[in-house]
Amino acid sequence: MTLARSTKVGPYEIAAPLGAGGMGEVYRARDTRLGRDVALKVLPEAFARDSERMARFEREAKVLASLNHPNIAAIYGLEDSNRSRALIMELVEGPTLAERIERGALPLDEALSIALQIAEALEYAHERGIIHRDLKPANIKLTSDGKVKVLDFGLAKALEGETTRQELQNSPTLTAVATQAGVLLGTAAYMSPEQARGKPVDRRADIWAFGCVLYEMFARQTAFTGETTSDTVASIIRAEPNWPSLPSSVPRRIRELLRRCLQKDPRQRLQAIGEARIAIQEALSGSAIPEGPAADRTEQISWRSRGAWIRPVMGVALGALLAGLVGWYLRPGATAPPITRFAFAFKAPGGQSLAGFPMRDFPTVAISPDGKELAYVGGERTQVYLRPMDRLEAQAVPGSENATSPFFSPDSEWIGFFANGKLKKASIHGGEPESLCDAPINRGATWGPDNTIVFAPNVFGGLMRVSAAGGPPVPFSTPDLAKKGELSHRWPQFLPGGKAVVFVIATAKDVGFFSQSEIAVQRVDTHEAKILPIRGTYPRYSSTGHLLFAREGHLFAVPFDGKRLQVTGQPMPVLDSVRSSPNSGVTNFMVSDTGVLAYLPEDASAPEGSLVWVDRYDHTKAIPAPARAYGSSQISPDGTRLALSIFSGNNVDVWVFDIPHGTLTRLTFDEHSTAPVWSPDGKQIAFFTTRQSGPGILRKAADGSGAEEFLASGKSMIEIPTSWSPDGKFLAYWTVGTDTGRDIWLLPMTGERKPRPFLQTKFNEQQAVFSPDGRWIAYTSDESGSFEVYVQPFPGPGGKWQISGDGGDTPVWAHNGRELFFVSSDKLMSVSVTTHPGFGASTPRMVAHVPPALAIRLGNNRYDVSPDGERFLFVKTNLENGPPAEIDVVLNWSEELKRIASAGAQP
């Protein structure tokens, strides 16, 4: 009901309208008895007619009228006149905070002063058991003398039990001491996650809203937004604010405060607004913790504030000493301490490697530019773990399962990584990761100071560039395939200032021999590129003025002019035995801007395993074979021999184990062969090689006699054989296409032997295996968003059947063709199969648990089934009996590098 000017509501005379919202219309009115102007809010007629609701409202108003604080707009009383119910409030002159933000950026001191007064108002109310529940810039007034007044403490009880759909900026104001669960109240853009879910809330909902308001003052944009209310609510529940939008002038202590206020789990959120008041007072007075990259971390929060299962090598006592040393080293103004070395050793639950041996083709360790955060990939679910360098504890980044290749933002506030075919980022302080774009099979990424990320999305092709806020990626570099045979640009890193990127150029001959790859540097503005006069892989810049790179697991440094983008001296060896992969060229080391080195030593890269049988009763029995770093494995058709790949450092070869005689015989001697597959008659073995003559598929007699024969080579860096057709006429393998990711190809074993694609789509397909009757092919694909097992007819055409439903890989047929096995997480699953007259499969059921293993999952050889279908071959790794994974850290390593350089060391 709109009131005309001069209308009387009791003793109050309407002067002019001030605004309207979900809780009614607001007017300037004159108190004719006391001679003062007031704000008069007329409640909606539906509320006024509800006697029970109005009774509750009046009781609530009496409590709220007791609030007496200079930063809270006072409530004078209630008025009932002519069927109108009105709330009489203090009239506050001046713009709202929303209007002030709209006019332009707030200086830091002004924003902090406003935030301090808001915090003082909330603290006063919270101490009296009153929460606001709809704190937002539109409910905060700024007077001409710099005073802040928080409006609308007091209306939630009037809405209790009812929900209404509102515009984002005009949702009802809500205040109450307690609200029933299931009632969704509050302005959408400033709701806490628990409010958005309709759960009971307390004063921590106000702390969340305070964080949203504080963020908006600094960033001039809402922390959470969407096209609709539903989109905004979804953003609150799942997304993170765009932290890079905060100006660099925002002090680190205030950034930490913001992140604590905006923790989605209220248990991990700032617990009292008084803590915010103290932090802001210190920032305004200059007594806060000093800023800058050398500043100590404040209290760690959210999911990283609890101890995990990491265990330092030297034990808790010595670990505490090291943590103290790191904290002293990182403190502001500290002089350079002596060079200090220490190691972290890990044993993860379930016998899993914490340093990522199964993922040796990807980076598994990173250190933040400020040297304060160590990141690594591993654990049972291959997650990213973060460990502050001055703490004894680490914690997994939630939502980072199946991660590879971690990297940090320049301000050390974000961790980027790849997982499930996506490039992702997550705040180091908590919250769910954000997906930025597609990246099927990555080869590294780097985060530039302009808030863009340059990355290699695939095994083939050039580098791409994408905003750290997300969006469509654009090309950054293009390999010259026609003239120079370049297949891939990979392992990029921004040079200081973000004006250029250094990266590796990969050709077909580089697979297995990346120590001789070309290294290039390309300008960001002109895209002008040039080859540097060094050979190696994984280039990384050191603040000492050197470019670091690797050759065969050894680290070299060469003087480098970052402005002219030129090598200015000769390479010198600086570190031996760093874990590397000849297949991809990755070398696991990183140096922070502050001179901290973290790396994985090579001698911890390949824990030994044992061969075991697992039966259908989940019983495990050891096979009397020597302990080795076994990779892929497959049983011969007659069940008497095993074809195995065995790793030794960076090398891998194919071996044959004779089960009856217990003998292990080496089949290949080039140290670059893996993924063995038996021929149907058991007389030959096909395998993949990465020897220097070029990658490809070879076959050799299983007894070692005769020469090797190339079957497919030269067109791809990866060609992994997975299955021979029962009649011996086709060999299935998977490869990586430039535009299509992993594809399944068929190689005819007779006639012209011209390979042809079987499945080549925009999704990743791999692990193809022929059924025993040769009429079907089982394989895995990520077309549903995660890898699942499918079956299609061979040679086709025909439909397809999805076999797994909760993730699946590594399909293997029973020899009788009536059963199909696959792995889902840590379980071996089975479906009963019918193939005549058409295909049919039962619901998957568990057969046995998969033993903990570190097998390299190339090909289809993660496990195999015996000819009688009663036993399953696995490689089991027991880290309790082997060396744990280890990350070595060197503090002040830049000083050591300077000493080596001054000594004039030569390669």
mmCIF file of C-alpha atoms in Angstrom, residues 189-443:
data_model
loop_
_atom_site.group_PDB
_atom_site.id
_atom_site.type_symbol
_atom_site.label_atom_id
_atom_site.label_comp_id
_atom_site.label_asym_id
_atom_site.label_seq_id
_atom_site.Cartn_x
_atom_site.Cartn_y
_atom_site.Cartn_z
ATOM 1 C CA ALA A 189 24.238 -12.463 -2.991
ATOM 2 C CA TYR A 190 25.229 -12.305 0.700
ATOM 3 C CA MET A 191 23.750 -15.535 2.047
ATOM 4 C CA SER A 192 26.025 -17.902 3.880
ATOM 5 C CA PRO A 193 26.174 -21.467 2.509
ATOM 6 C CA GLU A 194 24.163 -22.731 5.452
ATOM 7 C CA GLN A 195 21.480 -20.103 4.774
ATOM 8 C CA ALA A 196 21.431 -21.051 1.106
ATOM 9 C CA ARG A 197 20.825 -24.674 2.097
ATOM 10 C CA GLY A 198 18.012 -23.675 4.461
ATOM 11 C CA LYS A 199 19.896 -24.879 7.539
ATOM 12 C CA PRO A 200 19.881 -23.324 11.022
ATOM 13 C CA VAL A 201 22.238 -20.365 11.248
ATOM 14 C CA ASP A 202 24.002 -18.398 13.946
ATOM 15 C CA ARG A 203 26.278 -15.375 14.151
ATOM 16 C CA ARG A 204 28.716 -17.022 11.728
ATOM 17 C CA ALA A 205 26.208 -16.218 8.973
ATOM 18 C CA ASP A 206 26.797 -12.532 9.766
ATOM 19 C CA ILE A 207 30.556 -13.139 9.620
ATOM 20 C CA TRP A 208 30.155 -14.606 6.128
ATOM 21 C CA ALA A 209 28.097 -11.593 4.997
ATOM 22 C CA PHE A 210 30.676 -9.272 6.564
ATOM 23 C CA GLY A 211 33.323 -10.997 4.427
ATOM 24 C CA CYS A 212 31.171 -10.494 1.323
ATOM 25 C CA VAL A 213 30.778 -6.779 2.104
ATOM 26 C CA LEU A 214 34.505 -6.370 2.810
ATOM 27 C CA TYR A 215 35.399 -8.136 -0.442
ATOM 28 C CA GLU A 216 33.012 -5.936 -2.413
ATOM 29 C CA MET A 217 34.506 -2.746 -0.992
ATOM 30 C CA PHE A 218 37.950 -3.791 -2.192
ATOM 31 C CA ALA A 219 37.123 -5.546 -5.470
ATOM 32 C CA ARG A 220 34.088 -3.421 -6.522
ATOM 33 C CA GLN A 221 32.247 -6.593 -7.429
ATOM 34 C CA THR A 222 30.183 -9.057 -5.423
ATOM 35 C CA ALA A 223 31.995 -12.094 -4.114
ATOM 36 C CA PHE A 224 29.312 -14.430 -5.451
ATOM 37 C CA THR A 225 26.991 -13.767 -8.356
ATOM 38 C CA GLY A 226 24.923 -15.367 -11.089
ATOM 39 C CA GLU A 227 22.334 -14.566 -13.708
ATOM 40 C CA THR A 228 19.517 -15.805 -11.465
ATOM 41 C CA THR A 229 18.988 -16.268 -7.746
ATOM 42 C CA SER A 230 19.488 -20.011 -8.222
ATOM 43 C CA ASP A 231 22.792 -19.398 -10.018
ATOM 44 C CA THR A 232 23.939 -17.119 -7.203
ATOM 45 C CA VAL A 233 23.027 -19.674 -4.552
ATOM 46 C CA ALA A 234 24.902 -22.343 -6.510
ATOM 47 C CA SER A 235 27.941 -20.045 -6.677
ATOM 48 C CA ILE A 236 27.842 -19.536 -2.913
ATOM 49 C CA ILE A 237 27.740 -23.273 -2.279
ATOM 50 C CA ARG A 238 30.352 -24.366 -4.826
ATOM 51 C CA ALA A 239 32.491 -21.495 -6.127
ATOM 52 C CA GLU A 240 35.203 -19.240 -4.724
ATOM 53 C CA PRO A 241 35.450 -15.454 -5.042
ATOM 54 C CA ASN A 242 37.766 -14.136 -7.732
ATOM 55 C CA TRP A 243 40.621 -13.570 -5.300
ATOM 56 C CA PRO A 244 42.992 -12.095 -7.923
ATOM 57 C CA SER A 245 40.521 -9.197 -8.274
ATOM 58 C CA LEU A 246 41.613 -7.874 -4.892
ATOM 59 C CA PRO A 247 43.943 -4.873 -5.331
ATOM 60 C CA SER A 248 47.577 -5.481 -4.437
ATOM 61 C CA SER A 249 47.276 -2.730 -1.793
ATOM 62 C CA VAL A 250 45.076 -4.943 0.398
ATOM 63 C CA PRO A 251 47.304 -6.030 3.312
ATOM 64 C CA ARG A 252 48.064 -9.712 3.672
ATOM 65 C CA ARG A 253 46.487 -9.795 7.135
ATOM 66 C CA ILE A 254 43.233 -8.468 5.661
ATOM 67 C CA ARG A 255 43.388 -11.001 2.826
ATOM 68 C CA GLU A 256 43.718 -13.752 5.427
ATOM 69 C CA LEU A 257 40.776 -12.256 7.314
ATOM 70 C CA LEU A 258 38.660 -12.270 4.158
ATOM 71 C CA ARG A 259 39.421 -15.905 3.468
ATOM 72 C CA ARG A 260 38.585 -16.844 7.043
ATOM 73 C CA CYS A 261 35.263 -15.027 6.867
ATOM 74 C CA LEU A 262 34.362 -16.757 3.586
ATOM 75 C CA GLN A 263 35.021 -20.349 4.593
ATOM 76 C CA LYS A 264 32.033 -22.402 3.444
ATOM 77 C CA ASP A 265 32.143 -24.707 6.454
ATOM 78 C CA PRO A 266 30.985 -22.600 9.425
ATOM 79 C CA ARG A 267 33.165 -24.705 11.723
ATOM 80 C CA GLN A 268 36.243 -23.498 9.840
ATOM 81 C CA ARG A 269 35.010 -19.910 9.517
ATOM 82 C CA LEU A 270 36.087 -17.043 11.747
ATOM 83 C CA GLN A 271 34.257 -17.784 14.975
ATOM 84 C CA ALA A 272 33.851 -14.287 16.408
ATOM 85 C CA ILE A 273 33.519 -10.930 14.678
ATOM 86 C CA GLY A 274 35.678 -9.436 17.415
ATOM 87 C CA GLU A 275 38.663 -11.132 15.820
ATOM 88 C CA ALA A 276 37.921 -9.224 12.629
ATOM 89 C CA ARG A 277 37.692 -5.971 14.579
ATOM 90 C CA ILE A 278 41.137 -6.584 16.095
ATOM 91 C CA ALA A 279 42.719 -7.428 12.734
ATOM 92 C CA ILE A 280 41.295 -4.276 11.138
ATOM 93 C CA GLN A 281 42.382 -2.090 14.056
ATOM 94 C CA GLU A 282 45.912 -3.446 13.711
ATOM 95 C CA ALA A 283 45.900 -2.822 9.971
ATOM 96 C CA LEU A 284 44.733 0.786 10.491
ATOM 97 C CA SER A 285 47.284 1.426 13.231
ATOM 98 C CA GLY A 286 50.157 -0.176 11.329
ATOM 99 C CA SER A 287 50.781 -2.728 14.066
ATOM 100 C CA ALA A 288 49.733 -5.719 11.960
ATOM 101 C CA ILE A 289 52.147 -8.404 10.897
ATOM 102 C CA PRO A 290 54.488 -6.917 8.252
ATOM 103 C CA GLU A 291 53.480 -7.492 4.669
ATOM 104 C CA GLY A 292 55.404 -8.838 1.722
ATOM 105 C CA PRO A 293 56.627 -12.204 0.510
ATOM 106 C CA ALA A 294 58.782 -12.727 3.582
ATOM 107 C CA ALA A 295 55.973 -12.189 6.077
ATOM 108 C CA ASP A 296 55.040 -15.049 8.372
ATOM 109 C CA ARG A 297 51.784 -16.852 7.739
ATOM 110 C CA THR A 298 48.981 -16.019 10.102
ATOM 111 C CA GLU A 299 46.789 -18.721 11.504
ATOM 112 C CA GLN A 300 46.191 -21.495 8.957
ATOM 113 C CA ILE A 301 42.540 -22.168 8.289
ATOM 114 C CA SER A 302 39.896 -24.424 6.828
ATOM 115 C CA TRP A 303 40.880 -27.880 5.635
ATOM 116 C CA ARG A 304 44.574 -27.231 6.182
ATOM 117 C CA SER A 305 44.233 -26.409 9.873
ATOM 118 C CA ARG A 306 44.023 -30.016 11.010
ATOM 119 C CA GLY A 307 46.790 -32.567 11.062
ATOM 120 C CA ALA A 308 46.882 -35.136 8.303
ATOM 121 C CA TRP A 309 49.014 -38.229 7.956
ATOM 122 C CA ILE A 310 52.279 -36.712 6.795
ATOM 123 C CA ARG A 311 55.319 -37.781 8.826
ATOM 124 C CA PRO A 312 58.731 -36.084 8.604
ATOM 125 C CA VAL A 313 61.736 -38.384 8.300
ATOM 126 C CA MET A 314 63.455 -37.209 11.432
ATOM 127 C CA GLY A 315 60.392 -37.524 13.643
ATOM 128 C CA VAL A 316 58.208 -35.000 15.373
ATOM 129 C CA ALA A 317 60.868 -33.459 17.579
ATOM 130 C CA LEU A 318 63.367 -32.857 14.818
ATOM 131 C CA GLY A 319 60.508 -31.859 12.518
ATOM 132 C CA ALA A 320 59.531 -29.150 14.982
ATOM 133 C CA LEU A 321 63.107 -27.915 14.975
ATOM 134 C CA LEU A 322 63.066 -27.760 11.167
ATOM 135 C CA ALA A 323 59.743 -25.958 11.202
ATOM 136 C CA GLY A 324 61.271 -23.385 13.529
ATOM 137 C CA LEU A 325 64.246 -23.023 11.235
ATOM 138 C CA VAL A 326 62.001 -22.512 8.221
ATOM 139 C CA GLY A 327 59.924 -19.982 10.139
ATOM 140 C CA TRP A 328 63.089 -18.084 11.122
ATOM 141 C CA TYR A 329 64.360 -18.199 7.555
ATOM 142 C CA LEU A 330 61.108 -16.808 6.173
ATOM 143 C CA ARG A 331 60.668 -14.045 8.739
ATOM 144 C CA PRO A 332 60.827 -10.418 7.548
ATOM 145 C CA GLY A 333 64.243 -8.858 7.432
ATOM 146 C CA ALA A 334 66.088 -12.082 8.184
ATOM 147 C CA THR A 335 69.666 -12.334 7.026
ATOM 148 C CA ALA A 336 70.435 -15.307 4.824
ATOM 149 C CA PRO A 337 70.926 -18.412 7.007
ATOM 150 C CA PRO A 338 73.362 -21.169 6.133
ATOM 151 C CA ILE A 339 72.365 -23.580 3.380
ATOM 152 C CA THR A 340 70.176 -26.182 5.058
ATOM 153 C CA ARG A 341 69.066 -29.551 3.699
ATOM 154 C CA PHE A 342 66.363 -31.858 4.974
ATOM 155 C CA ALA A 343 63.984 -34.490 3.605
ATOM 156 C CA PHE A 344 60.335 -35.374 4.093
ATOM 157 C CA ALA A 345 59.486 -39.063 3.907
ATOM 158 C CA PHE A 346 55.920 -40.267 3.565
ATOM 159 C CA LYS A 347 53.848 -43.367 3.998
ATOM 160 C CA ALA A 348 50.284 -42.916 2.860
ATOM 161 C CA PRO A 349 47.210 -44.988 3.781
ATOM 162 C CA GLY A 350 46.685 -48.111 1.738
ATOM 163 C CA GLY A 351 50.321 -48.488 0.769
ATOM 164 C CA GLN A 352 50.138 -45.673 -1.756
ATOM 165 C CA SER A 353 53.060 -43.494 -2.757
ATOM 166 C CA LEU A 354 52.804 -39.924 -1.575
ATOM 167 C CA ALA A 355 55.322 -38.651 -4.097
ATOM 168 C CA GLY A 356 53.631 -40.008 -7.176
ATOM 169 C CA PHE A 357 55.640 -42.848 -8.706
ATOM 170 C CA PRO A 358 52.611 -43.963 -10.744
ATOM 171 C CA MET A 359 52.498 -40.478 -12.263
ATOM 172 C CA ARG A 360 56.183 -40.140 -13.111
ATOM 173 C CA ASP A 361 55.380 -38.626 -16.533
ATOM 174 C CA PHE A 362 53.966 -35.542 -14.760
ATOM 175 C CA PRO A 363 55.298 -33.026 -12.230
ATOM 176 C CA THR A 364 54.463 -34.194 -8.721
ATOM 177 C CA VAL A 365 56.116 -31.491 -6.611
ATOM 178 C CA ALA A 366 55.939 -27.688 -6.627
ATOM 179 C CA ILE A 367 56.927 -24.885 -4.302
ATOM 180 C CA SER A 368 55.239 -21.512 -4.041
ATOM 181 C CA PRO A 369 57.087 -18.424 -5.305
ATOM 182 C CA ASP A 370 57.390 -17.088 -1.765
ATOM 183 C CA GLY A 371 58.894 -20.391 -0.632
ATOM 184 C CA LYS A 372 56.295 -20.964 2.064
ATOM 185 C CA GLU A 373 54.145 -23.717 0.574
ATOM 186 C CA LEU A 374 55.127 -27.185 -0.608
ATOM 187 C CA ALA A 375 52.707 -28.947 -2.949
ATOM 188 C CA TYR A 376 52.888 -32.544 -4.091
ATOM 189 C CA VAL A 377 50.664 -35.147 -5.717
ATOM 190 C CA GLY A 378 50.015 -38.640 -4.396
ATOM 191 C CA GLY A 379 48.011 -40.639 -1.912
ATOM 192 C CA GLU A 380 45.391 -43.273 -2.524
ATOM 193 C CA ARG A 381 43.290 -40.969 -4.713
ATOM 194 C CA THR A 382 46.209 -39.104 -6.331
ATOM 195 C CA GLN A 383 45.337 -35.737 -4.825
ATOM 196 C CA VAL A 384 47.185 -32.455 -4.406
ATOM 197 C CA TYR A 385 48.563 -32.008 -0.890
ATOM 198 C CA LEU A 386 49.675 -28.681 0.571
ATOM 199 C CA ARG A 387 52.168 -28.392 3.397
ATOM 200 C CA PRO A 388 53.166 -25.004 4.811
ATOM 201 C CA MET A 389 56.940 -24.993 5.119
ATOM 202 C CA ASP A 390 56.759 -23.812 8.725
ATOM 203 C CA ARG A 391 54.303 -26.556 9.756
ATOM 204 C CA LEU A 392 54.508 -30.285 10.418
ATOM 205 C CA GLU A 393 51.187 -31.015 8.785
ATOM 206 C CA ALA A 394 49.768 -31.301 5.291
ATOM 207 C CA GLN A 395 46.262 -31.690 3.978
ATOM 208 C CA ALA A 396 44.698 -32.747 0.707
ATOM 209 C CA VAL A 397 43.094 -30.102 -1.459
ATOM 210 C CA PRO A 398 39.417 -31.141 -1.562
ATOM 211 C CA GLY A 399 38.141 -32.023 -4.997
ATOM 212 C CA SER A 400 41.634 -32.605 -6.422
ATOM 213 C CA GLU A 401 41.330 -36.353 -7.026
ATOM 214 C CA ASN A 402 43.265 -37.714 -10.027
ATOM 215 C CA ALA A 403 45.434 -34.604 -10.097
ATOM 216 C CA THR A 404 48.743 -34.023 -11.863
ATOM 217 C CA SER A 405 51.172 -31.180 -12.490
ATOM 218 C CA PRO A 406 50.635 -28.709 -9.603
ATOM 219 C CA PHE A 407 51.769 -25.092 -10.020
ATOM 220 C CA PHE A 408 51.317 -21.865 -8.037
ATOM 221 C CA SER A 409 50.033 -18.392 -8.829
ATOM 222 C CA PRO A 410 52.621 -15.586 -8.654
ATOM 223 C CA ASP A 411 51.208 -14.331 -5.336
ATOM 224 C CA SER A 412 51.351 -17.865 -3.859
ATOM 225 C CA GLU A 413 47.631 -17.677 -3.018
ATOM 226 C CA TRP A 414 46.387 -20.249 -5.547
ATOM 227 C CA ILE A 415 47.367 -23.751 -6.566
ATOM 228 C CA GLY A 416 46.699 -24.825 -10.139
ATOM 229 C CA PHE A 417 46.612 -28.423 -11.346
ATOM 230 C CA PHE A 418 45.078 -30.767 -13.908
ATOM 231 C CA ALA A 419 42.465 -33.408 -13.085
ATOM 232 C CA ASN A 420 39.931 -35.442 -15.045
ATOM 233 C CA GLY A 421 40.704 -33.725 -18.329
ATOM 234 C CA LYS A 422 40.387 -30.184 -16.923
ATOM 235 C CA LEU A 423 42.695 -27.350 -15.945
ATOM 236 C CA LYS A 424 41.708 -26.324 -12.412
ATOM 237 C CA LYS A 425 42.634 -23.911 -9.652
ATOM 238 C CA ALA A 426 41.980 -23.811 -5.907
ATOM 239 C CA SER A 427 42.700 -21.343 -3.158
ATOM 240 C CA ILE A 428 45.450 -22.506 -0.820
ATOM 241 C CA HIS A 429 43.128 -21.493 2.026
ATOM 242 C CA GLY A 430 40.310 -23.884 1.149
ATOM 243 C CA GLY A 431 37.192 -24.236 -0.926
ATOM 244 C CA GLU A 432 36.285 -26.360 -3.897
ATOM 245 C CA PRO A 433 38.459 -26.137 -7.029
ATOM 246 C CA GLU A 434 37.253 -24.250 -10.100
ATOM 247 C CA SER A 435 37.515 -25.754 -13.584
ATOM 248 C CA LEU A 436 38.967 -23.299 -16.082
ATOM 249 C CA CYS A 437 38.978 -25.201 -19.385
ATOM 250 C CA ASP A 438 39.592 -28.579 -21.025
ATOM 251 C CA ALA A 439 43.049 -30.148 -20.936
ATOM 252 C CA PRO A 440 42.854 -33.867 -21.843
ATOM 253 C CA ILE A 441 46.459 -35.027 -21.273
ATOM 254 C CA ASN A 442 48.478 -32.105 -19.990
ATOM 255 C CA ARG A 443 52.153 -31.367 -20.303
#
